[in-house]
PDB file as gemmi writes it, atoms N, CA and C in Angstrom:
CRYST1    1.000    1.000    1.000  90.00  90.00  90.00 P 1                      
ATOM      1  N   UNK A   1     -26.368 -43.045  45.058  1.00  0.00           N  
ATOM      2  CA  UNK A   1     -26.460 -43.044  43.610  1.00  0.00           C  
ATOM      3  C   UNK A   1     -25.144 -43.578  43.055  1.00  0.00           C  
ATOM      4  N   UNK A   2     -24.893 -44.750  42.483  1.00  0.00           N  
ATOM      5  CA  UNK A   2     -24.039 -44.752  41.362  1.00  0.00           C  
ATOM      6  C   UNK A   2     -23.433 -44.307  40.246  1.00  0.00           C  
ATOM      7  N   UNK A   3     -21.736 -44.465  40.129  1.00  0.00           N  
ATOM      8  CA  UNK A   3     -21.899 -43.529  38.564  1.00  0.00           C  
ATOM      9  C   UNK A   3     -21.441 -44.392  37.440  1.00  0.00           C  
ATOM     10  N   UNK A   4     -21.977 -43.854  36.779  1.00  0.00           N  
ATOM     11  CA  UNK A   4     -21.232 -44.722  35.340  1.00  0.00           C  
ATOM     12  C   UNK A   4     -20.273 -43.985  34.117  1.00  0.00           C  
ATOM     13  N   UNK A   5     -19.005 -45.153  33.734  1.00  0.00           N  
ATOM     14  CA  UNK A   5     -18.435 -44.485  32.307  1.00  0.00           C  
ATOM     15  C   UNK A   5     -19.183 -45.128  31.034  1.00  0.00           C  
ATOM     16  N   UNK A   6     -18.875 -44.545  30.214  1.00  0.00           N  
ATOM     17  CA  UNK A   6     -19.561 -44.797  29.340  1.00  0.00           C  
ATOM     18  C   UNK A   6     -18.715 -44.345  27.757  1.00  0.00           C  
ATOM     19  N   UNK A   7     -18.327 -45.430  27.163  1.00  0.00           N  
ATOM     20  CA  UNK A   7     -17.454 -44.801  25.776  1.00  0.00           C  
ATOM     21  C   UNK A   7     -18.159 -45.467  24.578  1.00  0.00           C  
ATOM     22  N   UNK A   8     -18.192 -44.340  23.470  1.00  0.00           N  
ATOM     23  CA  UNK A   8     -18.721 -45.183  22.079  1.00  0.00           C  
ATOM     24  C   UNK A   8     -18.116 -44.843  21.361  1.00  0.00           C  
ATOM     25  N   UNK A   9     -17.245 -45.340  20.582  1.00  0.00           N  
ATOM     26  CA  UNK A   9     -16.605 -44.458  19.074  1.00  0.00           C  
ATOM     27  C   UNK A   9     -16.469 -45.535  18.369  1.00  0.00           C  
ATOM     28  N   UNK A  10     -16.395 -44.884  16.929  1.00  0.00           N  
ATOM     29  CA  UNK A  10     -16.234 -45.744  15.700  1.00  0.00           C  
ATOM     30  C   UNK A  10     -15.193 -46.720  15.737  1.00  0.00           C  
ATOM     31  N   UNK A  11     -14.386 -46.513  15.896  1.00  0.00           N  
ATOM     32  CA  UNK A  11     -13.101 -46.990  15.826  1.00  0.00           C  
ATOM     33  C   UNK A  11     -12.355 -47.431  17.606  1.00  0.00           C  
ATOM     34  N   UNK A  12     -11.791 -48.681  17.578  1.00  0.00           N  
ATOM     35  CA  UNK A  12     -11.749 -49.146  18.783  1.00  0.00           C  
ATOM     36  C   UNK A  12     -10.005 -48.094  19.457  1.00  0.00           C  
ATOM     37  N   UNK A  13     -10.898 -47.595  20.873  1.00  0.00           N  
ATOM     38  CA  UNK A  13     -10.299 -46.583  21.528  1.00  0.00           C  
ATOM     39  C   UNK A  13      -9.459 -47.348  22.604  1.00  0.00           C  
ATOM     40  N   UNK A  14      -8.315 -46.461  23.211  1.00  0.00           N  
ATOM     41  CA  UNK A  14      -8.317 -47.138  24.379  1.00  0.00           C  
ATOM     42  C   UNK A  14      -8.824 -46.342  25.399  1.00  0.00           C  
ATOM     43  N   UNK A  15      -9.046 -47.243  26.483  1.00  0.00           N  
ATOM     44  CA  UNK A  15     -10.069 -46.747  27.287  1.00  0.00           C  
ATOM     45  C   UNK A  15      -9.259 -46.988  29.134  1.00  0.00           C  
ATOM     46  N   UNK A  16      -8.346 -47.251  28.841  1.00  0.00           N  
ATOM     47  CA  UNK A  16      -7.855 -47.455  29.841  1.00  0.00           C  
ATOM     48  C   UNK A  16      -7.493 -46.105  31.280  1.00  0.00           C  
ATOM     49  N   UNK A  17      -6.514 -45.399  30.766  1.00  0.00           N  
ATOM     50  CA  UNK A  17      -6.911 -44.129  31.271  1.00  0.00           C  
ATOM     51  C   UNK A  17      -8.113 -43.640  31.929  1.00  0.00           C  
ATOM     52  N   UNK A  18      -8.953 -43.318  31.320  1.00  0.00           N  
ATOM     53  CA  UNK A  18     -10.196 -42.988  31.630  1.00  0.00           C  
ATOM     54  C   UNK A  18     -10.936 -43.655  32.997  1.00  0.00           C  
ATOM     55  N   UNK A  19     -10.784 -45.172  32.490  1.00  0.00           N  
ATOM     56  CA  UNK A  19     -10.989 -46.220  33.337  1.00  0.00           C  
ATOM     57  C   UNK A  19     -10.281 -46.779  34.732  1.00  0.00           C  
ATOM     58  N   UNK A  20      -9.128 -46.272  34.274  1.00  0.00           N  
ATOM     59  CA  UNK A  20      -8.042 -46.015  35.921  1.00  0.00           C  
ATOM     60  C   UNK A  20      -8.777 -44.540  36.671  1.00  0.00           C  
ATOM     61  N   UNK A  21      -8.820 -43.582  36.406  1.00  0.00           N  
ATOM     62  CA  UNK A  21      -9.491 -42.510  36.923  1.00  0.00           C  
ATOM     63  C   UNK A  21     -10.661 -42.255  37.608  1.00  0.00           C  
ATOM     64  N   UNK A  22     -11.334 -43.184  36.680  1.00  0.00           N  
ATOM     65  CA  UNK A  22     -12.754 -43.674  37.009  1.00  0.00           C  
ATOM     66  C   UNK A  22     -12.995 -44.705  38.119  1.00  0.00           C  
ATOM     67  N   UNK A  23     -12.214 -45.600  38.554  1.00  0.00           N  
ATOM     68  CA  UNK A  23     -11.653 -46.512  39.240  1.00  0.00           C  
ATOM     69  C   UNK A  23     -11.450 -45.752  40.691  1.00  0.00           C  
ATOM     70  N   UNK A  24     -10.705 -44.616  40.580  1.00  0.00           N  
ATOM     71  CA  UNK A  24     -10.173 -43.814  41.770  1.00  0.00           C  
ATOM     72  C   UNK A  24     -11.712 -43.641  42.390  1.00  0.00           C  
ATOM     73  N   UNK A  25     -12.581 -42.780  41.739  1.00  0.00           N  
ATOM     74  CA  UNK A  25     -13.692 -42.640  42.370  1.00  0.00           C  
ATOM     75  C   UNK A  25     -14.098 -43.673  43.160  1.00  0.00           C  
ATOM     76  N   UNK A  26     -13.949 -45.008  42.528  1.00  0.00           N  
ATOM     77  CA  UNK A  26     -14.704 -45.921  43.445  1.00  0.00           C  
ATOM     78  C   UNK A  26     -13.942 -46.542  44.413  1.00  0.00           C  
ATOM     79  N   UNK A  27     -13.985 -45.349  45.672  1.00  0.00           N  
ATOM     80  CA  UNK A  27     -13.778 -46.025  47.233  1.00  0.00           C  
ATOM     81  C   UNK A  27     -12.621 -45.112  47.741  1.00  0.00           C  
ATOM     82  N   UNK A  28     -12.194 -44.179  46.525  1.00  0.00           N  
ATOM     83  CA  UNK A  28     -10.307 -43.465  46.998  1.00  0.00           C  
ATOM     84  C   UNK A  28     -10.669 -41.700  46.930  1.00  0.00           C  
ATOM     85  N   UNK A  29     -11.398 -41.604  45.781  1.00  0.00           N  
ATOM     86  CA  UNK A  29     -11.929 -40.248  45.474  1.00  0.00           C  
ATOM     87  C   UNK A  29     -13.233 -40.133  45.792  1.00  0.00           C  
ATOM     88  N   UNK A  30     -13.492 -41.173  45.908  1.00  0.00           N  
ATOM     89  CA  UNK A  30     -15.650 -40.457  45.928  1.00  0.00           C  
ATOM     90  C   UNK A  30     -16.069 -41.847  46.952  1.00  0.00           C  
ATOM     91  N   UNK A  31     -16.962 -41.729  47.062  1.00  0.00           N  
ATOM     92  CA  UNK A  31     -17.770 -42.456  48.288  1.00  0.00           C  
ATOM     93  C   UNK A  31     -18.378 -43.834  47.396  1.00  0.00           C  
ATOM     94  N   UNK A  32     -18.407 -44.240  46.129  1.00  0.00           N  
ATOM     95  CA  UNK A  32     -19.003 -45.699  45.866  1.00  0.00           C  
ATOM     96  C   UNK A  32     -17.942 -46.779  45.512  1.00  0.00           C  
ATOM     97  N   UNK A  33     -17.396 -47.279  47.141  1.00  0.00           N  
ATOM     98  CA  UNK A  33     -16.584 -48.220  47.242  1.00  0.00           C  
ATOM     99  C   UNK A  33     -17.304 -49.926  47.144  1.00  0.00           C  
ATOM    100  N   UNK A  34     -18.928 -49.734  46.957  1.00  0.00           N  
ATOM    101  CA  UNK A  34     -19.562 -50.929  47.233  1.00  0.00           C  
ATOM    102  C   UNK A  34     -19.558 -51.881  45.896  1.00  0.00           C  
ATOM    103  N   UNK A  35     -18.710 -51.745  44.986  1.00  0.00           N  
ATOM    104  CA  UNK A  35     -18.425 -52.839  44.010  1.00  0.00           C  
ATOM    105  C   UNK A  35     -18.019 -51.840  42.699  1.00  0.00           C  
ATOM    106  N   UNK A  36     -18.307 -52.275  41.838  1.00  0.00           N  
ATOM    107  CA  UNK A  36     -17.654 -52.120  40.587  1.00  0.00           C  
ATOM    108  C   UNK A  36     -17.529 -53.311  39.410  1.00  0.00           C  
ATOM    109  N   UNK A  37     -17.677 -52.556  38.284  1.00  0.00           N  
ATOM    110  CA  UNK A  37     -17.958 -53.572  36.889  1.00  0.00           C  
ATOM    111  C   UNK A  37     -17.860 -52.740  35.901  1.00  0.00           C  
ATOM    112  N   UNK A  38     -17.012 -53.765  34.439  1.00  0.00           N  
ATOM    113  CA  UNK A  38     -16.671 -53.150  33.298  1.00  0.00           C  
ATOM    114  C   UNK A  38     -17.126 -54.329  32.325  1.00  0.00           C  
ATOM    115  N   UNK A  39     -17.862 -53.786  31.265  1.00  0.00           N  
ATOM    116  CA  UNK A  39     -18.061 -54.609  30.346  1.00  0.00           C  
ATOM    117  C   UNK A  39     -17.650 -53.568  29.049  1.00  0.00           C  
ATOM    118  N   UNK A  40     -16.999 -54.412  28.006  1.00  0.00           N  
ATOM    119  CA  UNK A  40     -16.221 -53.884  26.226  1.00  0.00           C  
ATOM    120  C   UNK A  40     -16.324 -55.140  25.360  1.00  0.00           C  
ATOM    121  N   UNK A  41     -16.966 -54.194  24.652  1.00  0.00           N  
ATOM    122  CA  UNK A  41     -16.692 -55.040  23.585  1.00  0.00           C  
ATOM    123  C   UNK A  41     -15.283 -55.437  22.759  1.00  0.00           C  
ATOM    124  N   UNK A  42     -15.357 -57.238  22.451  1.00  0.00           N  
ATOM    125  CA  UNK A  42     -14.023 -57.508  21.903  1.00  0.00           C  
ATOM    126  C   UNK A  42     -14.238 -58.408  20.772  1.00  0.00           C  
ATOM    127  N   UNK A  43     -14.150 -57.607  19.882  1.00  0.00           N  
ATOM    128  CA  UNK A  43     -13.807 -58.324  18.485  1.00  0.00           C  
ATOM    129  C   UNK A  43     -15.674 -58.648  18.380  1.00  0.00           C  
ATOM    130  N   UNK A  44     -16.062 -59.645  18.016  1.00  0.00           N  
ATOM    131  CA  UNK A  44     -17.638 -59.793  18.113  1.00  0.00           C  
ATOM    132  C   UNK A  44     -18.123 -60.213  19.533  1.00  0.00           C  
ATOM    133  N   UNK A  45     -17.488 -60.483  20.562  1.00  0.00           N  
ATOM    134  CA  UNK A  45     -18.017 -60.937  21.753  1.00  0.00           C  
ATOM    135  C   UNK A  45     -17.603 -59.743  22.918  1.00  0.00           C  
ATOM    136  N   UNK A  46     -18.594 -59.633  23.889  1.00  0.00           N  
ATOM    137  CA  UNK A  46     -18.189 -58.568  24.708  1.00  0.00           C  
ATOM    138  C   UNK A  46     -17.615 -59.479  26.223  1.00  0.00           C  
ATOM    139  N   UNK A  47     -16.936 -58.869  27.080  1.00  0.00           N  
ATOM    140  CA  UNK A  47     -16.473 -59.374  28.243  1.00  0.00           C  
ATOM    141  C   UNK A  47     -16.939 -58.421  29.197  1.00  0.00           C  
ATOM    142  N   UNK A  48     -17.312 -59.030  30.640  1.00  0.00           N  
ATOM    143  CA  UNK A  48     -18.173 -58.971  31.617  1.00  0.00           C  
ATOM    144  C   UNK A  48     -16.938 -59.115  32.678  1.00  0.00           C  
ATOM    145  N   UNK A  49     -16.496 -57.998  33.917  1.00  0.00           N  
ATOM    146  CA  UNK A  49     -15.611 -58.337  34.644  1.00  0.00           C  
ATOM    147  C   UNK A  49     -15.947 -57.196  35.790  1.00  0.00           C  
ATOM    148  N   UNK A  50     -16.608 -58.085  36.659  1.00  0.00           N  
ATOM    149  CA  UNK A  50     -16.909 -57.168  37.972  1.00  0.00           C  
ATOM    150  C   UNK A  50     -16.457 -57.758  39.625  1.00  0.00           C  
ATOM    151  N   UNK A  51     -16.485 -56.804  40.916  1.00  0.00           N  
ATOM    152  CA  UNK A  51     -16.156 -57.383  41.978  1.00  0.00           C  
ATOM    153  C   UNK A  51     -17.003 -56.434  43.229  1.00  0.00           C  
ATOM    154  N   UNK A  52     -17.564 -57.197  44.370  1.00  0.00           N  
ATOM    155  CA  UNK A  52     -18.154 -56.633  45.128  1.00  0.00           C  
ATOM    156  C   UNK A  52     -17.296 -56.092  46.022  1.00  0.00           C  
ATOM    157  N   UNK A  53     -15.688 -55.486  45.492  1.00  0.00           N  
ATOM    158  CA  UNK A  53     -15.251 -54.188  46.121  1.00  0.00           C  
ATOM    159  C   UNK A  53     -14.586 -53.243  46.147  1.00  0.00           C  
ATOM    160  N   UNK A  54     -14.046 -52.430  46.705  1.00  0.00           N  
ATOM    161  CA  UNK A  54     -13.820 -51.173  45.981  1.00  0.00           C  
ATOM    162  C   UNK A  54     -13.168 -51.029  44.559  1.00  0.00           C  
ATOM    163  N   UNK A  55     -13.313 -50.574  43.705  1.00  0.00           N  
ATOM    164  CA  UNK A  55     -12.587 -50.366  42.811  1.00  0.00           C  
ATOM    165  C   UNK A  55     -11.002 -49.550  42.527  1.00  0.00           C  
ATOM    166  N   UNK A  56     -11.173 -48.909  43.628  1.00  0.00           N  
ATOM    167  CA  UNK A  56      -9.960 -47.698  43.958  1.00  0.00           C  
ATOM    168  C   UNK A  56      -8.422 -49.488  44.757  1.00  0.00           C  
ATOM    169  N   UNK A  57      -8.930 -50.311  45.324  1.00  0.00           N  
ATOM    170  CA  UNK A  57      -8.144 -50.970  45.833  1.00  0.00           C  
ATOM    171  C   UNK A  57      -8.467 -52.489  44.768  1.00  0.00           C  
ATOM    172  N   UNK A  58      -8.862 -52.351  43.601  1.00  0.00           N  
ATOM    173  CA  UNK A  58      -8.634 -53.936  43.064  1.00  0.00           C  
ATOM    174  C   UNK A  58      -7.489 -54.066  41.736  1.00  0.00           C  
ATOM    175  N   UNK A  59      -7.039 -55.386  42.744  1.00  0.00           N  
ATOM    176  CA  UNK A  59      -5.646 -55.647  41.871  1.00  0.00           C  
ATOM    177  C   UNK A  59      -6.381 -55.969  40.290  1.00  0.00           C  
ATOM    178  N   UNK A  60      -7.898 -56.597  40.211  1.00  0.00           N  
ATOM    179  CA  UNK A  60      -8.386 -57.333  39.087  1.00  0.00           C  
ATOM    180  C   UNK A  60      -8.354 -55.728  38.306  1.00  0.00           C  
ATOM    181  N   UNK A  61      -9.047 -54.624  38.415  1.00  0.00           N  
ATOM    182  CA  UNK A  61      -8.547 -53.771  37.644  1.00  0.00           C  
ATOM    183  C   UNK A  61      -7.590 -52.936  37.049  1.00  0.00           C  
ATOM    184  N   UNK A  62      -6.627 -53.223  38.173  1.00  0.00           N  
ATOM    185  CA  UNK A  62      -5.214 -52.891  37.650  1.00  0.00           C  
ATOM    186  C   UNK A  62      -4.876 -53.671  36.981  1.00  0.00           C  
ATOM    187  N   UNK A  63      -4.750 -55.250  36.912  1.00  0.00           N  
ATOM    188  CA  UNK A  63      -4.849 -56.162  35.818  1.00  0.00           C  
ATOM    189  C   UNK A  63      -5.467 -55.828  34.415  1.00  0.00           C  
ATOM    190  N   UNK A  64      -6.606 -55.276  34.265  1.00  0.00           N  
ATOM    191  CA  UNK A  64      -7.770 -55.007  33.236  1.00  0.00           C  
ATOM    192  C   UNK A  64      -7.023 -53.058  32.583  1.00  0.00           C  
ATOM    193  N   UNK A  65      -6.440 -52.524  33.125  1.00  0.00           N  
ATOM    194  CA  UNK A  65      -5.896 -52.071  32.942  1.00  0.00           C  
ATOM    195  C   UNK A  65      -4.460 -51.875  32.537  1.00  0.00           C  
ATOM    196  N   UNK A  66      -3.603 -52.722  33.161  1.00  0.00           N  
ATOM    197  CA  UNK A  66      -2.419 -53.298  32.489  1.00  0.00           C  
ATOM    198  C   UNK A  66      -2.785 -53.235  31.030  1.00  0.00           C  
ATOM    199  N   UNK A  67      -3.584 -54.680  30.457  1.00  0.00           N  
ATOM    200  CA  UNK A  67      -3.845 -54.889  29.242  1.00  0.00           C  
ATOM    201  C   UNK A  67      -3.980 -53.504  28.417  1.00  0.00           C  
ATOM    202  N   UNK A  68      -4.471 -52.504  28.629  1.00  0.00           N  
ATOM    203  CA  UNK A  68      -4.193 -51.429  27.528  1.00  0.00           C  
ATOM    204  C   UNK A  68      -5.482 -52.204  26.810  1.00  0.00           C  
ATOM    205  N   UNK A  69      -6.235 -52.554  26.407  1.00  0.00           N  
ATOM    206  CA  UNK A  69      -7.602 -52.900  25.694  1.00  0.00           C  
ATOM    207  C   UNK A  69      -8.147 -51.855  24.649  1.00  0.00           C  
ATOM    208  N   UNK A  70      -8.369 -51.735  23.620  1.00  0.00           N  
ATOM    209  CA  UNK A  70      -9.016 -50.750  22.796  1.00  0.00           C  
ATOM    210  C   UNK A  70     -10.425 -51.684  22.517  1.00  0.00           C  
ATOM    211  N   UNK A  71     -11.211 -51.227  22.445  1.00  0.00           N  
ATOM    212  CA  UNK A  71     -12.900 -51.498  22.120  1.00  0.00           C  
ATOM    213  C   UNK A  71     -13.311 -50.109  21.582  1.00  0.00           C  
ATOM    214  N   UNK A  72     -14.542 -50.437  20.808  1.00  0.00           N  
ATOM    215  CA  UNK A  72     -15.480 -49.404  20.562  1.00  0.00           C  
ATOM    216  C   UNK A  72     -16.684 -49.039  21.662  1.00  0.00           C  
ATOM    217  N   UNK A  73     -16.781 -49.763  22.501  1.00  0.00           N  
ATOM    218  CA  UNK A  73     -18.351 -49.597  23.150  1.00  0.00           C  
ATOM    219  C   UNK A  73     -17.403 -50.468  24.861  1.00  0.00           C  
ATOM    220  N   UNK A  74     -17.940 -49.433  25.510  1.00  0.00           N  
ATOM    221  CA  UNK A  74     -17.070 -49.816  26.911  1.00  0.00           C  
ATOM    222  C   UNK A  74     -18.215 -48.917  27.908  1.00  0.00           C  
ATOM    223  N   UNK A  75     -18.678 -49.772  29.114  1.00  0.00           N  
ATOM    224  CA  UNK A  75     -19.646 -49.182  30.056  1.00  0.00           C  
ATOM    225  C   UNK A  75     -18.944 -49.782  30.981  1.00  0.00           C  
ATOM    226  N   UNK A  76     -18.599 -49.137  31.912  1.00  0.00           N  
ATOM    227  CA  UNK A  76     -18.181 -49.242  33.952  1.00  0.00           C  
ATOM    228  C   UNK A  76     -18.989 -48.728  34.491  1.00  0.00           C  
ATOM    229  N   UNK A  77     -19.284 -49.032  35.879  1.00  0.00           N  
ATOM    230  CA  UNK A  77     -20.052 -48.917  36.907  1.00  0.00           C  
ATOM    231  C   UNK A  77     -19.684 -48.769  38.359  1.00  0.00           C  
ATOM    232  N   UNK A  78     -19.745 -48.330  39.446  1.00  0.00           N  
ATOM    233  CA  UNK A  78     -18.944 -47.954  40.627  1.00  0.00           C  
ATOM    234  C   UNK A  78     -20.078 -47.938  41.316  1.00  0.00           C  
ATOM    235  N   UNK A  79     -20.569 -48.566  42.568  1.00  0.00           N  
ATOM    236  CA  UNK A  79     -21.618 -48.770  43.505  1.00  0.00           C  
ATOM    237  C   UNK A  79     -21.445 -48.229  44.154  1.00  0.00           C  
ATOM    238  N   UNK A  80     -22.603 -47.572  45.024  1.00  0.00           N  
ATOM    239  CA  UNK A  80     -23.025 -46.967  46.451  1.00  0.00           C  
ATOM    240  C   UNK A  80     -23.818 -47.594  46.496  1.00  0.00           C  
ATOM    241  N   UNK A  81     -23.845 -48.545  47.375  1.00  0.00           N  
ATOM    242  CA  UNK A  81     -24.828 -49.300  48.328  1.00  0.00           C  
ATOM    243  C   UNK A  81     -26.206 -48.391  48.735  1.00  0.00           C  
ATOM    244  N   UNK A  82     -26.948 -48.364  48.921  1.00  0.00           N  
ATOM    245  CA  UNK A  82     -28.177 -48.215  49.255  1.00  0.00           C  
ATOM    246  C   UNK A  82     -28.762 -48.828  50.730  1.00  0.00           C  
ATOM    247  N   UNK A  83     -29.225 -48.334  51.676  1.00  0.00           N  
ATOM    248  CA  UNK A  83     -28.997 -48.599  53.360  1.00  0.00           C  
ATOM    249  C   UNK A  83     -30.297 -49.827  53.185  1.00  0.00           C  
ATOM    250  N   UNK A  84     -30.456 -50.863  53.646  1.00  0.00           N  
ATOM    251  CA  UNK A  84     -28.760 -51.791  53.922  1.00  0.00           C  
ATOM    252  C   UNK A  84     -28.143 -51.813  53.142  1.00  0.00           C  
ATOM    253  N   UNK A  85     -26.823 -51.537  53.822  1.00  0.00           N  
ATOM    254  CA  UNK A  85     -25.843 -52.168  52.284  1.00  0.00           C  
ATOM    255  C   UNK A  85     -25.560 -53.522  53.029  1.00  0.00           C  
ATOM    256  N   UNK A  86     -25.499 -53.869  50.994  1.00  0.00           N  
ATOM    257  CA  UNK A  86     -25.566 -55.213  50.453  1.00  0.00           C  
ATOM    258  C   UNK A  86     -24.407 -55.175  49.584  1.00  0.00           C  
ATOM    259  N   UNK A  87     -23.420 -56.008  50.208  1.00  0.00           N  
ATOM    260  CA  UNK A  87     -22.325 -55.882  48.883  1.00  0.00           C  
ATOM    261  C   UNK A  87     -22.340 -57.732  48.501  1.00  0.00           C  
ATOM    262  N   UNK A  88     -22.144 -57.480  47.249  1.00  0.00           N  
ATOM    263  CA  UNK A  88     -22.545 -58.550  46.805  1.00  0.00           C  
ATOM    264  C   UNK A  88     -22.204 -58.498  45.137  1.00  0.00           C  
ATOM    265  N   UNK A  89     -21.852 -59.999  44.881  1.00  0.00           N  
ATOM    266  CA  UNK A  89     -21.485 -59.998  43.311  1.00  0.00           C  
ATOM    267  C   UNK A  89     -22.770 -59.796  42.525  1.00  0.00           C  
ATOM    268  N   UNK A  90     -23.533 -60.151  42.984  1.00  0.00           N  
ATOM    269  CA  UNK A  90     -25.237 -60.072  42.261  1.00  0.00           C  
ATOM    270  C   UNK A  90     -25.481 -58.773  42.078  1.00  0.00           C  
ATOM    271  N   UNK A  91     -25.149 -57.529  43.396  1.00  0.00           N  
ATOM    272  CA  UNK A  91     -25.543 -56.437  42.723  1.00  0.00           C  
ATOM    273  C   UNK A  91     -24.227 -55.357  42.232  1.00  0.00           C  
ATOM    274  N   UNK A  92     -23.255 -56.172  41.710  1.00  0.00           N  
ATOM    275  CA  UNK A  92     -22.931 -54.916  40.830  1.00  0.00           C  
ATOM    276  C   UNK A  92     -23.376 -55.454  39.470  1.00  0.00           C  
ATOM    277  N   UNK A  93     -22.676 -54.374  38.765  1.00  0.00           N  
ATOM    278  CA  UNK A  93     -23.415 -54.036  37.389  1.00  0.00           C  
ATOM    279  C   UNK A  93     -22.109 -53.586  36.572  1.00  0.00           C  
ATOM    280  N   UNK A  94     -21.839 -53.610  35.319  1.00  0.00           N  
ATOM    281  CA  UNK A  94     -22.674 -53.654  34.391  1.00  0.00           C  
ATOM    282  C   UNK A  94     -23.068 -54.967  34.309  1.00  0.00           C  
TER     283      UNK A  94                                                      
END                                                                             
């Protein structure tokens, strides 16, 4: 089973924190090292930034985190493969 974050507020939050923590789970704290993906909204366009691997070891989210980002509407995702695992850019998500 996969887990997901999930943020909505009026006013654009930062979400970073949350999202480093959340990050740990995938592959360092919890068992869904099989990819990972964050999509936020920015300004009127949203951005799409995922990788088929762990999240607990990617420099691209420590990058995505650096930035400090505030959005209103922010969904991540952290994979557990499903037997076979299939890691793959196609199946992560968001």
């Amino acid at each position: 089973m996969c887990e997901l974050f999930a943020l909505s507020s009026e006013r654009p939050a930062n979400a970073t924190f949350s999202l480093g923590v959340f990050g740990e789970r995938g592959g360092r704290l919890g068992p869904h090292k099989d990819g990972w993906g964050v999509a936020f909204k920015e300004g009127r366009d949203f951005r799409l930034i995922k990788e088929a691997a762990p999240a607990s070891d990617s420099a691209c989210l420590r990058f995505v985190e650096s930035q400090e980002f505030r959005s209103e509407i922010v969904l991540s995702h952290i994979r557990l493969a499903s037997v076979p695992r299939v890691n793959s850019y196609t199946n992560t998500h968001p």
